[in-house]
């Protein structure tokens, strides 16, 4: 017998399964059932069902009279994919940190260090362009002065975009005490960034505060 979820997963309706050998329904039945004499067992593995590979959690219970088995299949493909994505993300972060330490130890100057770090970040997160700017607040005002330390990609080479970004970021309240990234997109209209959105359509910009002891030292723009 098959319940409706098993019918959908395996791709065979119950009426066609009745009376047929299990091997014709579950082609890897021998590896699933095994020769284990345990009354109950549970394991995980990849199974080709309905011409698609699934990562399945399998639980098998034997009938008391040893004349049959109940098989419970749980499709955990999505969960496995999510875990693998998280693992890849962790590995990328560790690789990124290792590259930072290497740059810190081998760079001949601060400009070399910022350039190397920016390239590694842009490469890791597949950013088309980027810039690292140090920020210094003017003594007699709350306005910030930005100093470009490194830039990467064609957009950062544009003579207009960075000054406009600096103006917009300085004019917004985000830069004062905000510790969260600022995401700018033409899908989310904002009067402060209209010029940028109009000039560079289909562009998303992420601005990250660079902090030291809660003090803003600069910004990373991707």
mmCIF file with all atom_site columns, C-alpha atoms in Angstrom, residues 69-215:
data_model
loop_
_atom_site.group_PDB
_atom_site.id
_atom_site.type_symbol
_atom_site.label_atom_id
_atom_site.label_alt_id
_atom_site.label_comp_id
_atom_site.label_asym_id
_atom_site.label_entity_id
_atom_site.label_seq_id
_atom_site.pdbx_PDB_ins_code
_atom_site.Cartn_x
_atom_site.Cartn_y
_atom_site.Cartn_z
_atom_site.occupancy
_atom_site.B_iso_or_equiv
_atom_site.pdbx_formal_charge
_atom_site.auth_seq_id
_atom_site.auth_comp_id
_atom_site.auth_asym_id
_atom_site.auth_atom_id
_atom_site.pdbx_PDB_model_num
ATOM 1   C CA . UNK A 1 69  ? 7.553  -3.989 6.699   1.00 0.00 ? 69  UNK A CA 1
ATOM 2   C CA . UNK A 1 70  ? 6.327  -0.430 7.062   1.00 0.00 ? 70  UNK A CA 1
ATOM 3   C CA . UNK A 1 71  ? 8.607  2.087  5.321   1.00 0.00 ? 71  UNK A CA 1
ATOM 4   C CA . UNK A 1 72  ? 8.380  5.761  6.232   1.00 0.00 ? 72  UNK A CA 1
ATOM 5   C CA . UNK A 1 73  ? 10.114 8.101  3.754   1.00 0.00 ? 73  UNK A CA 1
ATOM 6   C CA . UNK A 1 74  ? 10.678 11.758 4.584   1.00 0.00 ? 74  UNK A CA 1
ATOM 7   C CA . UNK A 1 75  ? 11.974 13.999 1.825   1.00 0.00 ? 75  UNK A CA 1
ATOM 8   C CA . UNK A 1 76  ? 14.596 16.251 3.452   1.00 0.00 ? 76  UNK A CA 1
ATOM 9   C CA . UNK A 1 77  ? 16.140 17.492 0.187   1.00 0.00 ? 77  UNK A CA 1
ATOM 10  C CA . UNK A 1 78  ? 15.334 21.160 0.883   1.00 0.00 ? 78  UNK A CA 1
ATOM 11  C CA . UNK A 1 79  ? 16.771 20.958 4.389   1.00 0.00 ? 79  UNK A CA 1
ATOM 12  C CA . UNK A 1 80  ? 19.931 19.269 3.099   1.00 0.00 ? 80  UNK A CA 1
ATOM 13  C CA . UNK A 1 81  ? 20.307 21.929 0.377   1.00 0.00 ? 81  UNK A CA 1
ATOM 14  C CA . UNK A 1 82  ? 19.905 24.666 2.999   1.00 0.00 ? 82  UNK A CA 1
ATOM 15  C CA . UNK A 1 83  ? 22.519 23.068 5.262   1.00 0.00 ? 83  UNK A CA 1
ATOM 16  C CA . UNK A 1 84  ? 24.935 22.726 2.343   1.00 0.00 ? 84  UNK A CA 1
ATOM 17  C CA . UNK A 1 85  ? 24.417 26.406 1.434   1.00 0.00 ? 85  UNK A CA 1
ATOM 18  C CA . UNK A 1 86  ? 25.128 27.407 5.045   1.00 0.00 ? 86  UNK A CA 1
ATOM 19  C CA . UNK A 1 87  ? 28.255 25.267 5.053   1.00 0.00 ? 87  UNK A CA 1
ATOM 20  C CA . UNK A 1 88  ? 29.469 26.855 1.808   1.00 0.00 ? 88  UNK A CA 1
ATOM 21  C CA . UNK A 1 89  ? 28.764 30.306 3.248   1.00 0.00 ? 89  UNK A CA 1
ATOM 22  C CA . UNK A 1 90  ? 30.770 29.485 6.392   1.00 0.00 ? 90  UNK A CA 1
ATOM 23  C CA . UNK A 1 91  ? 33.665 28.225 4.277   1.00 0.00 ? 91  UNK A CA 1
ATOM 24  C CA . UNK A 1 92  ? 33.601 31.382 2.168   1.00 0.00 ? 92  UNK A CA 1
ATOM 25  C CA . UNK A 1 93  ? 33.660 33.562 5.291   1.00 0.00 ? 93  UNK A CA 1
ATOM 26  C CA . UNK A 1 94  ? 36.619 31.637 6.729   1.00 0.00 ? 94  UNK A CA 1
ATOM 27  C CA . UNK A 1 95  ? 38.456 31.899 3.407   1.00 0.00 ? 95  UNK A CA 1
ATOM 28  C CA . UNK A 1 96  ? 37.723 35.622 3.392   1.00 0.00 ? 96  UNK A CA 1
ATOM 29  C CA . UNK A 1 97  ? 39.076 36.063 6.921   1.00 0.00 ? 97  UNK A CA 1
ATOM 30  C CA . UNK A 1 98  ? 42.205 34.093 6.027   1.00 0.00 ? 98  UNK A CA 1
ATOM 31  C CA . UNK A 1 99  ? 42.783 36.362 3.041   1.00 0.00 ? 99  UNK A CA 1
ATOM 32  C CA . UNK A 1 100 ? 42.394 39.424 5.315   1.00 0.00 ? 100 UNK A CA 1
ATOM 33  C CA . UNK A 1 101 ? 45.030 38.117 7.739   1.00 0.00 ? 101 UNK A CA 1
ATOM 34  C CA . UNK A 1 102 ? 47.337 37.295 4.854   1.00 0.00 ? 102 UNK A CA 1
ATOM 35  C CA . UNK A 1 103 ? 46.934 40.803 3.412   1.00 0.00 ? 103 UNK A CA 1
ATOM 36  C CA . UNK A 1 104 ? 47.550 42.339 6.830   1.00 0.00 ? 104 UNK A CA 1
ATOM 37  C CA . UNK A 1 105 ? 50.826 40.416 7.112   1.00 0.00 ? 105 UNK A CA 1
ATOM 38  C CA . UNK A 1 106 ? 52.084 40.923 3.560   1.00 0.00 ? 106 UNK A CA 1
ATOM 39  C CA . UNK A 1 107 ? 50.843 44.359 2.459   1.00 0.00 ? 107 UNK A CA 1
ATOM 40  C CA . UNK A 1 108 ? 53.550 46.969 2.096   1.00 0.00 ? 108 UNK A CA 1
ATOM 41  C CA . UNK A 1 109 ? 51.208 49.878 2.842   1.00 0.00 ? 109 UNK A CA 1
ATOM 42  C CA . UNK A 1 110 ? 47.697 50.650 4.047   1.00 0.00 ? 110 UNK A CA 1
ATOM 43  C CA . UNK A 1 111 ? 46.612 51.430 0.472   1.00 0.00 ? 111 UNK A CA 1
ATOM 44  C CA . UNK A 1 112 ? 47.776 47.938 -0.606  1.00 0.00 ? 112 UNK A CA 1
ATOM 45  C CA . UNK A 1 113 ? 45.891 46.410 2.318   1.00 0.00 ? 113 UNK A CA 1
ATOM 46  C CA . UNK A 1 114 ? 42.616 48.235 1.531   1.00 0.00 ? 114 UNK A CA 1
ATOM 47  C CA . UNK A 1 115 ? 42.932 47.356 -2.152  1.00 0.00 ? 115 UNK A CA 1
ATOM 48  C CA . UNK A 1 116 ? 43.498 43.659 -1.435  1.00 0.00 ? 116 UNK A CA 1
ATOM 49  C CA . UNK A 1 117 ? 40.663 43.494 1.100   1.00 0.00 ? 117 UNK A CA 1
ATOM 50  C CA . UNK A 1 118 ? 38.228 45.241 -1.237  1.00 0.00 ? 118 UNK A CA 1
ATOM 51  C CA . UNK A 1 119 ? 39.056 42.885 -4.092  1.00 0.00 ? 119 UNK A CA 1
ATOM 52  C CA . UNK A 1 120 ? 38.557 39.828 -1.864  1.00 0.00 ? 120 UNK A CA 1
ATOM 53  C CA . UNK A 1 121 ? 35.187 41.111 -0.608  1.00 0.00 ? 121 UNK A CA 1
ATOM 54  C CA . UNK A 1 122 ? 33.955 42.040 -4.091  1.00 0.00 ? 122 UNK A CA 1
ATOM 55  C CA . UNK A 1 123 ? 35.085 38.672 -5.462  1.00 0.00 ? 123 UNK A CA 1
ATOM 56  C CA . UNK A 1 124 ? 33.480 36.685 -2.642  1.00 0.00 ? 124 UNK A CA 1
ATOM 57  C CA . UNK A 1 125 ? 30.120 38.453 -2.867  1.00 0.00 ? 125 UNK A CA 1
ATOM 58  C CA . UNK A 1 126 ? 30.232 38.816 -6.672  1.00 0.00 ? 126 UNK A CA 1
ATOM 59  C CA . UNK A 1 127 ? 29.946 42.596 -6.558  1.00 0.00 ? 127 UNK A CA 1
ATOM 60  C CA . UNK A 1 128 ? 30.518 44.405 -9.842  1.00 0.00 ? 128 UNK A CA 1
ATOM 61  C CA . UNK A 1 129 ? 32.115 47.384 -8.145  1.00 0.00 ? 129 UNK A CA 1
ATOM 62  C CA . UNK A 1 130 ? 33.099 48.587 -4.721  1.00 0.00 ? 130 UNK A CA 1
ATOM 63  C CA . UNK A 1 131 ? 34.846 51.224 -2.666  1.00 0.00 ? 131 UNK A CA 1
ATOM 64  C CA . UNK A 1 132 ? 36.285 51.636 0.818   1.00 0.00 ? 132 UNK A CA 1
ATOM 65  C CA . UNK A 1 133 ? 36.164 55.162 2.211   1.00 0.00 ? 133 UNK A CA 1
ATOM 66  C CA . UNK A 1 134 ? 37.351 56.438 5.561   1.00 0.00 ? 134 UNK A CA 1
ATOM 67  C CA . UNK A 1 135 ? 35.060 58.962 7.216   1.00 0.00 ? 135 UNK A CA 1
ATOM 68  C CA . UNK A 1 136 ? 36.105 61.901 9.327   1.00 0.00 ? 136 UNK A CA 1
ATOM 69  C CA . UNK A 1 137 ? 33.608 64.192 10.992  1.00 0.00 ? 137 UNK A CA 1
ATOM 70  C CA . UNK A 1 138 ? 34.227 67.923 10.617  1.00 0.00 ? 138 UNK A CA 1
ATOM 71  C CA . UNK A 1 139 ? 35.164 69.514 13.984  1.00 0.00 ? 139 UNK A CA 1
ATOM 72  C CA . UNK A 1 140 ? 32.462 72.199 13.940  1.00 0.00 ? 140 UNK A CA 1
ATOM 73  C CA . UNK A 1 141 ? 29.658 70.250 12.282  1.00 0.00 ? 141 UNK A CA 1
ATOM 74  C CA . UNK A 1 142 ? 28.113 66.820 12.051  1.00 0.00 ? 142 UNK A CA 1
ATOM 75  C CA . UNK A 1 143 ? 29.049 66.463 8.386   1.00 0.00 ? 143 UNK A CA 1
ATOM 76  C CA . UNK A 1 144 ? 31.496 63.790 7.334   1.00 0.00 ? 144 UNK A CA 1
ATOM 77  C CA . UNK A 1 145 ? 34.468 64.076 5.037   1.00 0.00 ? 145 UNK A CA 1
ATOM 78  C CA . UNK A 1 146 ? 35.163 60.913 3.047   1.00 0.00 ? 146 UNK A CA 1
ATOM 79  C CA . UNK A 1 147 ? 38.594 59.833 1.902   1.00 0.00 ? 147 UNK A CA 1
ATOM 80  C CA . UNK A 1 148 ? 38.760 57.162 -0.794  1.00 0.00 ? 148 UNK A CA 1
ATOM 81  C CA . UNK A 1 149 ? 41.143 54.364 0.197   1.00 0.00 ? 149 UNK A CA 1
ATOM 82  C CA . UNK A 1 150 ? 40.394 51.784 -2.512  1.00 0.00 ? 150 UNK A CA 1
ATOM 83  C CA . UNK A 1 151 ? 38.027 51.286 -5.416  1.00 0.00 ? 151 UNK A CA 1
ATOM 84  C CA . UNK A 1 152 ? 37.169 48.366 -7.650  1.00 0.00 ? 152 UNK A CA 1
ATOM 85  C CA . UNK A 1 153 ? 35.160 47.950 -10.868 1.00 0.00 ? 153 UNK A CA 1
ATOM 86  C CA . UNK A 1 154 ? 33.781 50.192 -13.588 1.00 0.00 ? 154 UNK A CA 1
ATOM 87  C CA . UNK A 1 155 ? 31.097 51.928 -11.507 1.00 0.00 ? 155 UNK A CA 1
ATOM 88  C CA . UNK A 1 156 ? 33.632 53.012 -8.901  1.00 0.00 ? 156 UNK A CA 1
ATOM 89  C CA . UNK A 1 157 ? 35.689 54.579 -11.701 1.00 0.00 ? 157 UNK A CA 1
ATOM 90  C CA . UNK A 1 158 ? 32.775 56.854 -12.597 1.00 0.00 ? 158 UNK A CA 1
ATOM 91  C CA . UNK A 1 159 ? 33.553 60.402 -11.502 1.00 0.00 ? 159 UNK A CA 1
ATOM 92  C CA . UNK A 1 160 ? 29.960 61.083 -10.413 1.00 0.00 ? 160 UNK A CA 1
ATOM 93  C CA . UNK A 1 161 ? 28.751 58.076 -8.492  1.00 0.00 ? 161 UNK A CA 1
ATOM 94  C CA . UNK A 1 162 ? 31.052 58.152 -5.447  1.00 0.00 ? 162 UNK A CA 1
ATOM 95  C CA . UNK A 1 163 ? 30.625 61.890 -4.745  1.00 0.00 ? 163 UNK A CA 1
ATOM 96  C CA . UNK A 1 164 ? 26.846 61.498 -5.092  1.00 0.00 ? 164 UNK A CA 1
ATOM 97  C CA . UNK A 1 165 ? 26.906 58.498 -2.784  1.00 0.00 ? 165 UNK A CA 1
ATOM 98  C CA . UNK A 1 166 ? 28.938 60.436 -0.216  1.00 0.00 ? 166 UNK A CA 1
ATOM 99  C CA . UNK A 1 167 ? 26.500 63.350 -0.379  1.00 0.00 ? 167 UNK A CA 1
ATOM 100 C CA . UNK A 1 168 ? 23.471 61.088 -0.044  1.00 0.00 ? 168 UNK A CA 1
ATOM 101 C CA . UNK A 1 169 ? 24.922 59.034 2.809   1.00 0.00 ? 169 UNK A CA 1
ATOM 102 C CA . UNK A 1 170 ? 26.036 62.175 4.648   1.00 0.00 ? 170 UNK A CA 1
ATOM 103 C CA . UNK A 1 171 ? 22.636 63.825 4.172   1.00 0.00 ? 171 UNK A CA 1
ATOM 104 C CA . UNK A 1 172 ? 20.758 60.790 5.479   1.00 0.00 ? 172 UNK A CA 1
ATOM 105 C CA . UNK A 1 173 ? 20.325 60.024 9.145   1.00 0.00 ? 173 UNK A CA 1
ATOM 106 C CA . UNK A 1 174 ? 21.683 56.525 8.571   1.00 0.00 ? 174 UNK A CA 1
ATOM 107 C CA . UNK A 1 175 ? 25.328 57.411 9.093   1.00 0.00 ? 175 UNK A CA 1
ATOM 108 C CA . UNK A 1 176 ? 24.751 58.875 12.558  1.00 0.00 ? 176 UNK A CA 1
ATOM 109 C CA . UNK A 1 177 ? 24.791 56.011 15.003  1.00 0.00 ? 177 UNK A CA 1
ATOM 110 C CA . UNK A 1 178 ? 23.407 53.380 12.631  1.00 0.00 ? 178 UNK A CA 1
ATOM 111 C CA . UNK A 1 179 ? 25.093 49.986 12.859  1.00 0.00 ? 179 UNK A CA 1
ATOM 112 C CA . UNK A 1 180 ? 23.062 48.197 10.173  1.00 0.00 ? 180 UNK A CA 1
ATOM 113 C CA . UNK A 1 181 ? 23.883 48.060 6.430   1.00 0.00 ? 181 UNK A CA 1
ATOM 114 C CA . UNK A 1 182 ? 22.090 50.490 4.143   1.00 0.00 ? 182 UNK A CA 1
ATOM 115 C CA . UNK A 1 183 ? 20.567 48.921 1.022   1.00 0.00 ? 183 UNK A CA 1
ATOM 116 C CA . UNK A 1 184 ? 19.795 51.266 -1.879  1.00 0.00 ? 184 UNK A CA 1
ATOM 117 C CA . UNK A 1 185 ? 17.785 49.957 -4.815  1.00 0.00 ? 185 UNK A CA 1
ATOM 118 C CA . UNK A 1 186 ? 15.783 51.521 -7.632  1.00 0.00 ? 186 UNK A CA 1
ATOM 119 C CA . UNK A 1 187 ? 12.959 49.254 -6.478  1.00 0.00 ? 187 UNK A CA 1
ATOM 120 C CA . UNK A 1 188 ? 12.798 51.181 -3.205  1.00 0.00 ? 188 UNK A CA 1
ATOM 121 C CA . UNK A 1 189 ? 12.540 54.874 -4.161  1.00 0.00 ? 189 UNK A CA 1
ATOM 122 C CA . UNK A 1 190 ? 14.240 57.268 -1.764  1.00 0.00 ? 190 UNK A CA 1
ATOM 123 C CA . UNK A 1 191 ? 14.489 61.008 -2.478  1.00 0.00 ? 191 UNK A CA 1
ATOM 124 C CA . UNK A 1 192 ? 18.077 61.077 -1.219  1.00 0.00 ? 192 UNK A CA 1
ATOM 125 C CA . UNK A 1 193 ? 19.149 58.524 -3.816  1.00 0.00 ? 193 UNK A CA 1
ATOM 126 C CA . UNK A 1 194 ? 16.950 59.532 -6.768  1.00 0.00 ? 194 UNK A CA 1
ATOM 127 C CA . UNK A 1 195 ? 19.879 60.893 -8.779  1.00 0.00 ? 195 UNK A CA 1
ATOM 128 C CA . UNK A 1 196 ? 21.797 57.671 -8.381  1.00 0.00 ? 196 UNK A CA 1
ATOM 129 C CA . UNK A 1 197 ? 18.769 55.485 -9.157  1.00 0.00 ? 197 UNK A CA 1
ATOM 130 C CA . UNK A 1 198 ? 17.946 57.497 -12.284 1.00 0.00 ? 198 UNK A CA 1
ATOM 131 C CA . UNK A 1 199 ? 21.508 57.519 -13.562 1.00 0.00 ? 199 UNK A CA 1
ATOM 132 C CA . UNK A 1 200 ? 22.267 53.871 -12.848 1.00 0.00 ? 200 UNK A CA 1
ATOM 133 C CA . UNK A 1 201 ? 19.095 51.865 -13.452 1.00 0.00 ? 201 UNK A CA 1
ATOM 134 C CA . UNK A 1 202 ? 18.791 48.305 -12.147 1.00 0.00 ? 202 UNK A CA 1
ATOM 135 C CA . UNK A 1 203 ? 21.521 49.013 -9.628  1.00 0.00 ? 203 UNK A CA 1
ATOM 136 C CA . UNK A 1 204 ? 21.579 47.899 -6.008  1.00 0.00 ? 204 UNK A CA 1
ATOM 137 C CA . UNK A 1 205 ? 24.095 49.380 -3.603  1.00 0.00 ? 205 UNK A CA 1
ATOM 138 C CA . UNK A 1 206 ? 24.947 48.098 -0.135  1.00 0.00 ? 206 UNK A CA 1
ATOM 139 C CA . UNK A 1 207 ? 26.716 50.449 2.276   1.00 0.00 ? 207 UNK A CA 1
ATOM 140 C CA . UNK A 1 208 ? 28.302 48.884 5.351   1.00 0.00 ? 208 UNK A CA 1
ATOM 141 C CA . UNK A 1 209 ? 29.576 50.928 8.326   1.00 0.00 ? 209 UNK A CA 1
ATOM 142 C CA . UNK A 1 210 ? 33.160 50.175 9.358   1.00 0.00 ? 210 UNK A CA 1
ATOM 143 C CA . UNK A 1 211 ? 33.183 50.421 13.131  1.00 0.00 ? 211 UNK A CA 1
ATOM 144 C CA . UNK A 1 212 ? 35.823 50.410 15.822  1.00 0.00 ? 212 UNK A CA 1
ATOM 145 C CA . UNK A 1 213 ? 34.597 50.452 19.426  1.00 0.00 ? 213 UNK A CA 1
ATOM 146 C CA . UNK A 1 214 ? 31.175 51.628 18.187  1.00 0.00 ? 214 UNK A CA 1
ATOM 147 C CA . UNK A 1 215 ? 32.804 54.574 16.406  1.00 0.00 ? 215 UNK A CA 1
#
